[in-house]
Every structure is written in structure tokens, then in C-alpha cells.
Amino acid sequence: MGVPKRRSSKTRGRQRRAANVNLEAPNLVECPQCHVLIVSHRVCPECGYYKNKEVVAKK
Ligand SMILES: [Zn+2]
């Protein structure tokens, strides 16, 4: 079995974990229904529309 030769430092471990955080901002597009900026490929939180039809009922 493979055994680590050296103990990885606090910094090394933290750097490895920090490399997995999402750095890029979500891709924003305009909702065709209410023309507000929304995250693409998501149901619009304003009007509940997705692919030009209502999928989530809104009050
Ligand atoms: Zn909308």
C-alpha cells in the first residue's frame, strides 16, 4: 500500500481544498417573460417560467 513520504502542511491541504471552489460567476441571461437577469438553465425566480411556459405557480 502506498504510504505518504511527507506529511502535507496546513497550507498545502488548504490550497488543495481551495482549488475546488467555484471561481466563475454564474452565466446570467435575460428572462424572455419578465426581462430580468436570471441564471441560465434555471426556472425564473420572478415569474416561474421556463422554456416559455409556466412551470412553477406564482402568486
Ligand atoms: Zn421571468
mmCIF file of C-alpha atoms and ligand atoms in Angstrom, residues 31 34 44 47, ligand 1:
data_model
loop_
_atom_site.group_PDB
_atom_site.id
_atom_site.type_symbol
_atom_site.label_atom_id
_atom_site.label_comp_id
_atom_site.label_asym_id
_atom_site.label_seq_id
_atom_site.Cartn_x
_atom_site.Cartn_y
_atom_site.Cartn_z
ATOM 1 C CA CYS A 31 -35.773 36.143 -18.926
ATOM 2 C CA CYS A 34 -40.277 39.345 -17.482
ATOM 3 C CA CYS A 44 -37.012 32.189 -13.478
ATOM 4 C CA CYS A 47 -42.248 34.682 -12.922
HETATM 5 ZN ZN ZN B 1 -39.165 35.733 -15.666
#
